[in-house]
Short mmCIF file of C-alpha atoms in Angstrom, two decimals:
data_model
loop_
_atom_site.label_atom_id
_atom_site.label_comp_id
_atom_site.label_asym_id
_atom_site.label_seq_id
_atom_site.Cartn_x
_atom_site.Cartn_y
_atom_site.Cartn_z
CA MET A 1 -12.42 -3.69 30.27
CA THR A 2 -10.54 -6.63 28.90
CA GLN A 3 -10.24 -10.19 30.65
CA ASN A 4 -7.06 -11.82 29.56
CA ASN A 5 -6.86 -15.63 29.03
CA GLN A 6 -4.18 -17.47 30.46
CA LYS A 7 -1.87 -19.38 28.29
CA LEU A 8 -2.83 -23.18 27.91
CA LEU A 9 0.14 -24.81 28.72
CA ASP A 10 -1.97 -28.15 29.33
CA GLU A 11 -3.94 -28.80 26.21
CA LYS A 12 -6.25 -31.17 27.88
CA HIS A 13 -7.09 -28.20 30.36
CA ILE A 14 -10.19 -26.08 29.02
CA PRO A 15 -10.41 -22.92 31.03
CA GLU A 16 -13.68 -21.77 32.33
CA GLY A 17 -16.10 -20.36 29.56
CA TYR A 18 -14.31 -21.97 26.67
CA LYS A 19 -14.86 -24.98 24.47
CA LYS A 20 -12.65 -27.34 22.11
CA THR A 21 -13.37 -27.25 18.40
CA GLU A 22 -11.58 -28.23 15.40
CA VAL A 23 -9.85 -24.77 15.25
CA GLY A 24 -8.95 -24.87 18.93
CA LEU A 25 -10.29 -23.48 22.01
CA ILE A 26 -12.87 -20.89 21.63
CA PRO A 27 -15.24 -18.96 24.02
CA GLU A 28 -18.70 -20.65 24.74
CA GLY A 29 -20.67 -17.87 23.00
CA TRP A 30 -18.90 -18.45 19.97
CA MET A 31 -19.15 -20.52 16.62
CA ILE A 32 -17.46 -22.10 13.80
CA ARG A 33 -19.08 -21.34 10.31
CA THR A 34 -17.77 -21.22 6.82
CA ILE A 35 -17.28 -17.75 4.78
CA GLY A 36 -19.64 -19.18 2.19
CA ASP A 37 -22.22 -19.43 4.99
CA PHE A 38 -22.33 -15.98 6.85
CA ALA A 39 -20.40 -13.63 4.06
CA PRO A 40 -20.59 -15.23 0.55
CA LEU A 41 -18.42 -13.70 -2.18
CA GLN A 42 -19.51 -12.91 -5.64
CA ARG A 43 -17.71 -11.71 -9.12
CA GLY A 44 -18.16 -7.85 -9.45
CA PHE A 45 -19.59 -6.20 -12.57
CA ASP A 46 -17.72 -5.13 -15.61
CA LEU A 47 -17.18 -1.53 -16.42
CA PRO A 48 -15.11 -0.78 -19.34
CA SER A 49 -13.18 2.61 -19.23
CA ARG A 50 -15.47 3.90 -22.07
CA LEU A 51 -18.77 3.26 -20.30
CA ARG A 52 -17.53 4.73 -16.93
CA THR A 53 -18.52 8.33 -16.26
CA ASP A 54 -17.50 10.28 -13.10
CA GLY A 55 -20.12 10.49 -10.43
CA LEU A 56 -20.79 9.98 -6.71
CA TYR A 57 -20.26 6.17 -6.69
CA PRO A 58 -16.89 4.71 -5.70
CA VAL A 59 -15.73 1.85 -8.32
CA ILE A 60 -13.86 -0.38 -6.11
CA TYR A 61 -11.21 -2.81 -8.20
CA SER A 62 -8.90 -5.59 -6.63
CA ASN A 63 -6.49 -3.07 -5.60
CA GLY A 64 -9.15 -0.64 -3.93
CA PHE A 65 -10.79 2.67 -5.02
CA VAL A 66 -9.64 4.13 -7.96
CA ASN A 67 -12.17 6.28 -9.68
CA THR A 68 -16.24 7.04 -9.73
CA HIS A 69 -19.20 6.35 -11.92
CA LEU A 70 -22.79 7.75 -12.08
CA GLU A 71 -24.17 4.43 -11.24
CA TYR A 72 -23.76 2.02 -8.25
CA LYS A 73 -24.46 -1.90 -8.44
CA VAL A 74 -24.47 -2.58 -4.48
CA LYS A 75 -25.72 -1.01 -1.29
CA GLY A 76 -23.29 -0.08 1.14
CA PRO A 77 -22.01 -0.81 3.73
CA GLY A 78 -19.88 -3.65 1.77
CA ILE A 79 -17.02 -5.53 1.65
CA VAL A 80 -14.65 -5.96 -1.47
CA THR A 81 -11.26 -8.01 -1.96
CA GLY A 82 -9.51 -8.62 -5.36
CA ARG A 83 -10.37 -11.50 -7.28
CA SER A 84 -7.50 -11.30 -9.83
CA GLY A 85 -4.11 -9.40 -9.86
CA THR A 86 -3.89 -8.03 -6.49
CA ILE A 87 -5.10 -10.93 -3.98
CA GLY A 88 -5.17 -10.54 -0.39
CA LYS A 89 -6.29 -6.81 0.38
CA VAL A 90 -9.83 -5.97 1.67
CA HIS A 91 -11.73 -3.31 1.51
CA TYR A 92 -14.67 -1.59 3.54
CA VAL A 93 -16.89 0.42 1.82
CA GLU A 94 -19.50 2.81 3.93
CA GLN A 95 -21.50 4.19 0.72
CA ASN A 96 -23.41 2.72 -2.21
CA TYR A 97 -20.69 1.28 -4.66
CA TRP A 98 -19.79 -0.56 -7.82
CA PRO A 99 -17.31 -3.40 -7.29
CA HIS A 100 -15.27 -3.88 -10.40
CA ASN A 101 -15.31 -7.48 -12.11
CA THR A 102 -11.64 -7.90 -10.97
CA SER A 103 -13.17 -7.85 -7.44
CA LEU A 104 -15.11 -9.87 -5.02
CA TRP A 105 -17.98 -8.83 -2.89
CA VAL A 106 -19.99 -9.66 -0.01
CA THR A 107 -23.55 -10.54 -1.26
CA LYS A 108 -25.06 -10.59 2.03
CA PHE A 109 -24.28 -10.53 5.64
CA ASN A 110 -26.05 -13.38 7.54
CA GLY A 111 -26.10 -12.63 11.20
CA VAL A 112 -23.04 -10.72 11.13
CA ASP A 113 -21.93 -7.38 11.41
CA PRO A 114 -20.12 -5.84 8.21
CA LYS A 115 -17.37 -3.79 10.03
CA PHE A 116 -16.48 -7.08 12.10
CA ILE A 117 -16.22 -9.14 8.81
CA TYR A 118 -13.99 -6.39 7.27
CA PHE A 119 -11.46 -6.93 10.14
CA LEU A 120 -11.97 -10.82 10.27
CA PHE A 121 -11.08 -11.09 6.47
CA SER A 122 -8.37 -8.75 6.90
CA LYS A 123 -6.94 -11.29 9.49
CA ILE A 124 -7.60 -14.22 7.38
CA GLY A 125 -5.26 -13.42 4.51
CA PHE A 126 -7.30 -14.23 1.23
CA GLU A 127 -3.78 -14.39 -0.72
CA ARG A 128 -4.12 -18.23 0.93
CA PHE A 129 -6.80 -18.75 -1.72
CA SER A 130 -4.99 -17.81 -4.71
CA SER A 131 -4.28 -20.18 -7.68
CA GLY A 132 -2.94 -19.92 -11.29
CA SER A 133 0.53 -20.04 -12.24
CA GLY A 134 0.12 -16.63 -14.60
CA VAL A 135 -1.97 -13.84 -13.25
CA PRO A 136 -3.08 -14.86 -9.51
CA THR A 137 -7.01 -15.47 -9.02
CA LEU A 138 -8.86 -16.14 -5.80
CA ASN A 139 -10.43 -19.39 -5.68
CA ARG A 140 -14.07 -18.51 -4.41
CA ASN A 141 -14.87 -22.01 -3.71
CA ASP A 142 -11.87 -22.51 -1.35
CA ALA A 143 -12.62 -19.19 0.64
CA HIS A 144 -16.53 -20.17 0.68
CA SER A 145 -15.42 -23.36 2.59
CA PHE A 146 -12.93 -22.30 4.72
CA ARG A 147 -14.19 -22.38 8.56
CA ILE A 148 -13.34 -19.91 11.24
CA GLN A 149 -14.34 -18.93 14.68
CA LEU A 150 -16.76 -15.81 15.56
CA PRO A 151 -18.98 -14.52 17.86
CA LYS A 152 -22.56 -15.37 18.22
CA SER A 153 -23.83 -11.97 19.35
CA ILE A 154 -23.76 -9.12 17.08
CA GLU A 155 -23.11 -6.83 19.80
CA GLU A 156 -19.75 -8.31 20.66
CA GLN A 157 -18.94 -8.55 16.93
CA GLN A 158 -19.92 -4.87 17.15
CA LYS A 159 -17.67 -4.04 20.04
CA ILE A 160 -14.78 -6.07 18.59
CA ALA A 161 -15.07 -3.64 15.29
CA THR A 162 -15.54 -0.55 17.38
CA ALA A 163 -12.29 -1.15 19.09
CA LEU A 164 -10.28 -2.25 16.18
CA SER A 165 -11.79 0.99 14.14
CA ASP A 166 -10.61 3.50 17.12
CA THR A 167 -7.02 2.03 16.58
CA ASP A 168 -7.53 2.54 12.90
CA THR A 169 -8.41 6.06 13.27
CA LEU A 170 -5.47 6.70 15.46
CA ILE A 171 -3.33 5.17 12.71
CA SER A 172 -5.11 7.42 9.92
CA GLU A 173 -4.55 10.50 11.99
CA LEU A 174 -1.03 9.70 12.63
CA GLU A 175 -0.33 8.94 8.94
CA LYS A 176 -2.10 12.25 7.71
CA LEU A 177 0.15 13.92 10.40
CA ILE A 178 3.49 12.29 8.70
CA GLU A 179 2.30 13.03 5.42
CA LYS A 180 1.81 16.90 6.58
CA LYS A 181 4.94 17.20 7.93
CA GLN A 182 6.85 15.26 5.17
CA ALA A 183 5.34 18.00 2.84
CA ILE A 184 6.68 20.50 4.98
CA LYS A 185 10.02 19.07 5.25
CA THR A 186 10.37 18.71 1.16
CA ALA A 187 9.44 22.55 0.87
CA THR A 188 11.61 23.74 3.65
CA MET A 189 14.42 21.61 1.92
CA GLN A 190 13.78 23.15 -1.46
CA GLN A 191 13.85 26.36 -0.12
CA LEU A 192 16.87 26.48 2.53
CA LEU A 193 18.82 24.74 -0.28
CA THR A 194 18.38 26.78 -3.20
CA GLY A 195 18.60 30.03 -1.47
CA LYS A 196 15.06 30.96 -2.06
CA THR A 197 14.24 31.48 1.32
CA ARG A 198 16.86 32.59 3.77
CA LEU A 199 17.13 31.90 7.60
CA PRO A 200 16.53 35.25 9.29
CA GLU A 201 19.77 35.63 10.67
CA PHE A 202 21.29 35.31 7.16
CA ALA A 203 19.08 37.57 5.21
CA LEU A 204 19.98 40.97 5.97
CA ARG A 205 23.18 42.99 5.25
CA GLU A 206 24.99 44.86 8.10
CA ASP A 207 23.02 47.97 6.92
CA GLY A 208 19.74 45.91 7.38
CA MET A 209 18.90 45.66 3.94
CA PRO A 210 17.67 42.66 2.23
CA LYS A 211 20.53 40.81 0.64
CA GLY A 212 20.15 40.39 -3.00
CA TYR A 213 20.92 37.53 -5.65
CA LYS A 214 23.26 37.02 -8.56
CA ASP A 215 23.71 35.13 -11.58
CA SER A 216 25.31 31.56 -11.20
CA GLU A 217 26.10 28.36 -13.04
CA LEU A 218 22.88 26.96 -11.42
CA GLY A 219 20.91 29.97 -11.72
CA GLN A 220 19.87 32.72 -9.23
CA ILE A 221 21.69 32.43 -6.19
CA PRO A 222 22.03 34.79 -2.96
CA GLU A 223 24.97 37.25 -3.38
CA ASP A 224 27.13 35.72 -0.59
CA TRP A 225 26.53 32.07 -2.06
CA GLU A 226 28.91 30.37 -4.21
CA VAL A 227 28.68 27.55 -6.46
CA ASP A 228 31.54 24.97 -7.17
CA LYS A 229 32.25 21.09 -8.38
CA ILE A 230 31.85 18.55 -5.52
CA ALA A 231 35.64 17.37 -6.46
CA ASN A 232 36.65 20.98 -5.58
CA THR A 233 35.06 20.26 -2.08
CA LEU A 234 35.97 16.88 -0.84
CA SER A 235 37.64 13.53 -1.64
CA ILE A 236 35.99 10.91 -3.45
CA THR A 237 36.82 7.28 -2.97
CA THR A 238 35.37 3.81 -2.87
CA GLY A 239 35.65 0.83 -0.40
CA SER A 240 37.32 -2.53 -0.68
CA ARG A 241 35.09 -4.99 0.69
CA ASN A 242 33.03 -7.83 -0.45
CA THR A 243 29.41 -8.48 0.52
CA GLN A 244 30.40 -12.15 1.49
CA ASP A 245 32.81 -10.27 4.28
CA LYS A 246 29.81 -9.47 6.35
CA ILE A 247 29.55 -10.76 9.98
CA ASN A 248 26.32 -10.60 11.72
CA ASP A 249 27.40 -9.64 14.97
CA GLY A 250 30.50 -7.97 13.75
CA HIS A 251 31.67 -4.69 15.71
CA TYR A 252 31.30 -2.18 13.15
CA PRO A 253 28.69 -1.06 10.67
CA PHE A 254 29.52 -2.29 7.05
CA PHE A 255 28.01 -0.18 4.28
CA VAL A 256 27.04 -2.48 1.18
CA ARG A 257 24.82 -1.48 -1.78
CA SER A 258 21.62 -1.36 0.06
CA GLN A 259 19.80 0.78 2.42
CA THR A 260 20.08 -1.83 4.86
CA VAL A 261 23.56 -1.63 7.18
CA GLU A 262 25.43 -4.80 7.69
CA ARG A 263 28.32 -5.65 10.46
CA ILE A 264 31.72 -6.67 10.04
CA ASN A 265 34.96 -6.81 12.33
CA THR A 266 37.21 -4.71 10.68
CA TYR A 267 36.95 -0.86 9.40
CA SER A 268 38.86 0.87 6.93
CA PHE A 269 37.46 4.21 7.54
CA ASP A 270 36.82 6.59 10.77
CA GLY A 271 35.50 9.98 10.45
CA GLU A 272 32.65 11.96 8.65
CA GLY A 273 31.44 11.10 5.53
CA VAL A 274 28.71 10.45 3.05
CA LEU A 275 28.09 7.06 1.13
CA THR A 276 26.16 6.33 -1.90
CA ALA A 277 25.68 2.86 -4.02
CA GLY A 278 27.86 2.65 -7.12
CA ASP A 279 25.47 0.13 -8.80
CA GLY A 280 22.47 -2.05 -8.14
CA VAL A 281 19.06 -1.64 -7.86
CA GLY A 282 19.22 1.43 -5.40
CA THR A 283 21.65 3.42 -7.66
CA GLY A 284 21.06 7.21 -7.10
CA LYS A 285 18.69 6.46 -4.30
CA ILE A 286 20.73 4.83 -1.43
CA PHE A 287 22.56 7.51 0.72
CA HIS A 288 24.26 7.01 4.48
CA TYR A 289 25.63 9.89 6.68
CA ILE A 290 28.45 8.49 9.04
CA ASN A 291 30.72 9.92 11.41
CA GLY A 292 32.90 7.26 13.29
CA LYS A 293 34.70 3.74 12.42
CA CYS A 294 32.81 1.51 9.51
CA ASP A 295 34.07 -0.79 6.41
CA ILE A 296 32.84 -0.24 3.10
CA HIS A 297 32.04 -2.14 -0.12
CA GLN A 298 34.17 -2.06 -3.25
CA ARG A 299 31.14 -0.62 -5.17
CA VAL A 300 30.42 1.90 -2.59
CA TYR A 301 31.53 5.70 -3.08
CA LEU A 302 32.54 7.57 0.10
CA MET A 303 32.80 11.27 -0.02
CA SER A 304 35.02 12.48 2.74
CA ASN A 305 37.72 15.03 3.78
CA PHE A 306 35.45 18.21 3.65
CA LYS A 307 36.94 21.26 3.10
CA GLN A 308 36.52 24.02 5.43
CA ASN A 309 33.73 25.66 3.14
CA LEU A 310 31.52 22.73 3.36
CA ASP A 311 29.55 21.03 6.28
CA GLY A 312 29.32 17.34 6.09
CA TYR A 313 25.80 17.11 7.12
CA TYR A 314 24.64 20.21 4.85
CA PHE A 315 26.41 18.03 1.78
CA TYR A 316 24.47 14.95 2.93
CA ILE A 317 21.40 16.74 2.41
CA TYR A 318 21.95 18.21 -0.48
CA PHE A 319 23.62 15.31 -2.40
CA SER A 320 21.07 12.86 -1.40
CA ASN A 321 18.20 15.12 -2.62
CA TYR A 322 19.65 16.08 -6.04
CA PHE A 323 22.10 13.46 -7.16
CA TYR A 324 19.27 11.08 -8.45
CA ASP A 325 17.75 13.69 -10.67
CA ARG A 326 21.52 14.61 -11.85
CA ILE A 327 22.29 10.78 -13.01
CA MET A 328 18.91 10.43 -14.46
CA SER A 329 19.65 13.43 -16.63
CA MET A 330 22.62 11.91 -18.01
CA THR A 331 21.09 8.75 -19.44
CA ALA A 332 18.08 8.18 -22.16
CA LYS A 333 17.08 5.01 -19.88
CA SER A 334 14.41 4.88 -17.26
CA SER A 335 17.03 3.91 -14.83
CA VAL A 336 20.83 4.03 -14.22
CA ASP A 337 22.87 0.87 -14.08
CA SER A 338 26.20 2.25 -12.46
CA VAL A 339 27.41 5.40 -11.08
CA ARG A 340 30.79 6.77 -12.41
CA ARG A 341 33.12 9.14 -10.49
CA GLU A 342 32.59 12.06 -12.90
CA MET A 343 29.06 12.12 -12.20
CA ILE A 344 29.87 12.76 -8.65
CA ALA A 345 32.81 15.05 -8.97
CA ASP A 346 31.62 17.11 -11.93
CA MET A 347 27.83 17.76 -9.92
CA LEU A 348 27.74 21.43 -8.89
CA ILE A 349 26.57 22.30 -5.40
CA PHE A 350 25.49 25.49 -3.69
CA LEU A 351 27.66 26.88 -1.08
CA PRO A 352 26.35 29.13 1.46
CA PRO A 353 28.58 30.64 4.14
CA ILE A 354 29.67 27.78 6.52
CA ASN A 355 27.71 29.23 9.55
CA GLU A 356 24.55 29.26 7.09
CA GLN A 357 25.26 25.62 5.89
CA LYS A 358 25.61 24.45 9.61
CA LYS A 359 22.02 26.33 10.32
CA ILE A 360 20.39 25.18 7.53
CA SER A 361 21.68 21.63 8.43
CA LEU A 362 20.42 21.97 12.00
CA VAL A 363 16.92 22.72 10.78
CA ILE A 364 16.62 20.05 8.34
CA LYS A 365 17.76 17.61 10.94
CA ASN A 366 15.41 18.49 13.54
CA LEU A 367 12.84 17.86 10.34
CA TYR A 368 14.26 14.16 10.08
CA ALA A 369 14.06 14.07 13.76
CA GLU A 370 10.56 14.63 14.34
CA LEU A 371 9.54 12.65 11.24
CA ASP A 372 11.34 9.58 12.68
CA VAL A 373 9.53 9.95 16.29
CA LEU A 374 6.34 10.04 14.24
CA SER A 375 7.20 6.81 12.21
CA SER A 376 8.13 5.01 15.13
CA LYS A 377 4.87 5.81 16.76
CA LEU A 378 3.21 4.71 13.52
CA ASN A 379 5.02 1.52 13.80
CA LYS A 380 4.08 0.89 17.17
CA LEU A 381 0.25 1.34 16.59
CA LEU A 382 0.37 -1.02 13.56
CA LYS A 383 1.94 -3.72 15.77
CA ILE A 384 -0.58 -2.94 18.60
CA LYS A 385 -3.25 -3.10 15.96
CA GLN A 386 -2.11 -6.46 14.82
CA GLY A 387 -1.87 -8.09 18.46
CA MET A 388 -5.51 -6.60 18.84
CA MET A 389 -6.82 -8.28 16.05
CA GLN A 390 -5.08 -11.82 16.81
CA GLU A 391 -6.74 -11.66 20.30
CA LEU A 392 -9.87 -10.26 19.80
CA LEU A 393 -10.64 -12.09 16.19
CA THR A 394 -9.74 -15.41 17.95
CA GLY A 395 -11.54 -14.98 21.30
CA LYS A 396 -8.42 -15.04 23.55
CA THR A 397 -9.14 -11.75 24.85
CA ARG A 398 -12.99 -10.76 25.34
CA LEU A 399 -14.28 -7.28 25.49
CA VAL A 400 -16.67 -7.10 28.61
#
């Protein structure tokens, strides 16, 4: 059960059970201590790659677990954070471990619960103690002198840690489910978009025999599929607007060279289409499916006016999954600066019968929708956890 504090509208009023301190109002049973007092930090231990041997014990670097070693330096449980390079991340280690010299580790827990301190450190944000103009380095002295409130009672610390750990478990389980669903989606798309797997209603001939395969410019394809250039199946144009034309509360979507959709009060297109950035950091990776009124940046390509043998959403799925690989195969560099029209126009596409395209689109659209729902749940859980940390780790909400 939780007991919520009323908002403190009057700073002179101190609610029953609370006291005024240098960090504000905190519960009577809480104290203010420095990090150096209850969880001092020490630099980790050097471990050159040539001396490291895979073993049972995790090696914790500034960015977390990377590999293992035959020996350990510190008995778990422990807490590690970045000393140089990656600053701000906090890592909790259950077992014995080796803290690398790019990290700082808690040498002792003076009257505090390790898991509670992990959450407390995660909330503090150790990047505030970084210094140096080159590679950021955590200033241990600044961290040690930082004063913060925490419960005197180990039991209350453990209850807070348990509540937050339970939330972490839910988040972890949901992340694993999303990863599994993402893998299923990727495999399903690979199979259906290439014809390696046929949906049951399209897999057999009229006599009940399985349909065969034939050679094509893209290799083996189902006997009733075709291959054609994109330019032969739709129209390719670009927009005419500039980024500065956007209006924050505009009536229509405005597609620029970004995954972020801006707003505008004009529209130059009304219909079904697929968009991709013509240049910029997202070249070959930014795609939008549209069906309605919108306006378009002058360096964004629009594919529309789909012919009768091409379903618009099928094209969106196919194009967004294979276009990047195509343009990367056309350059000797590690990135593409801009997209030329012929990169799109001359790209080959598998063309199943239109009814099969529509069914493939529906199957994959449902997989996207399922992932969207799960991602939304994950975002809500992450926000809930942040709210819980703010309430529980400051004493605003007490666990009874």
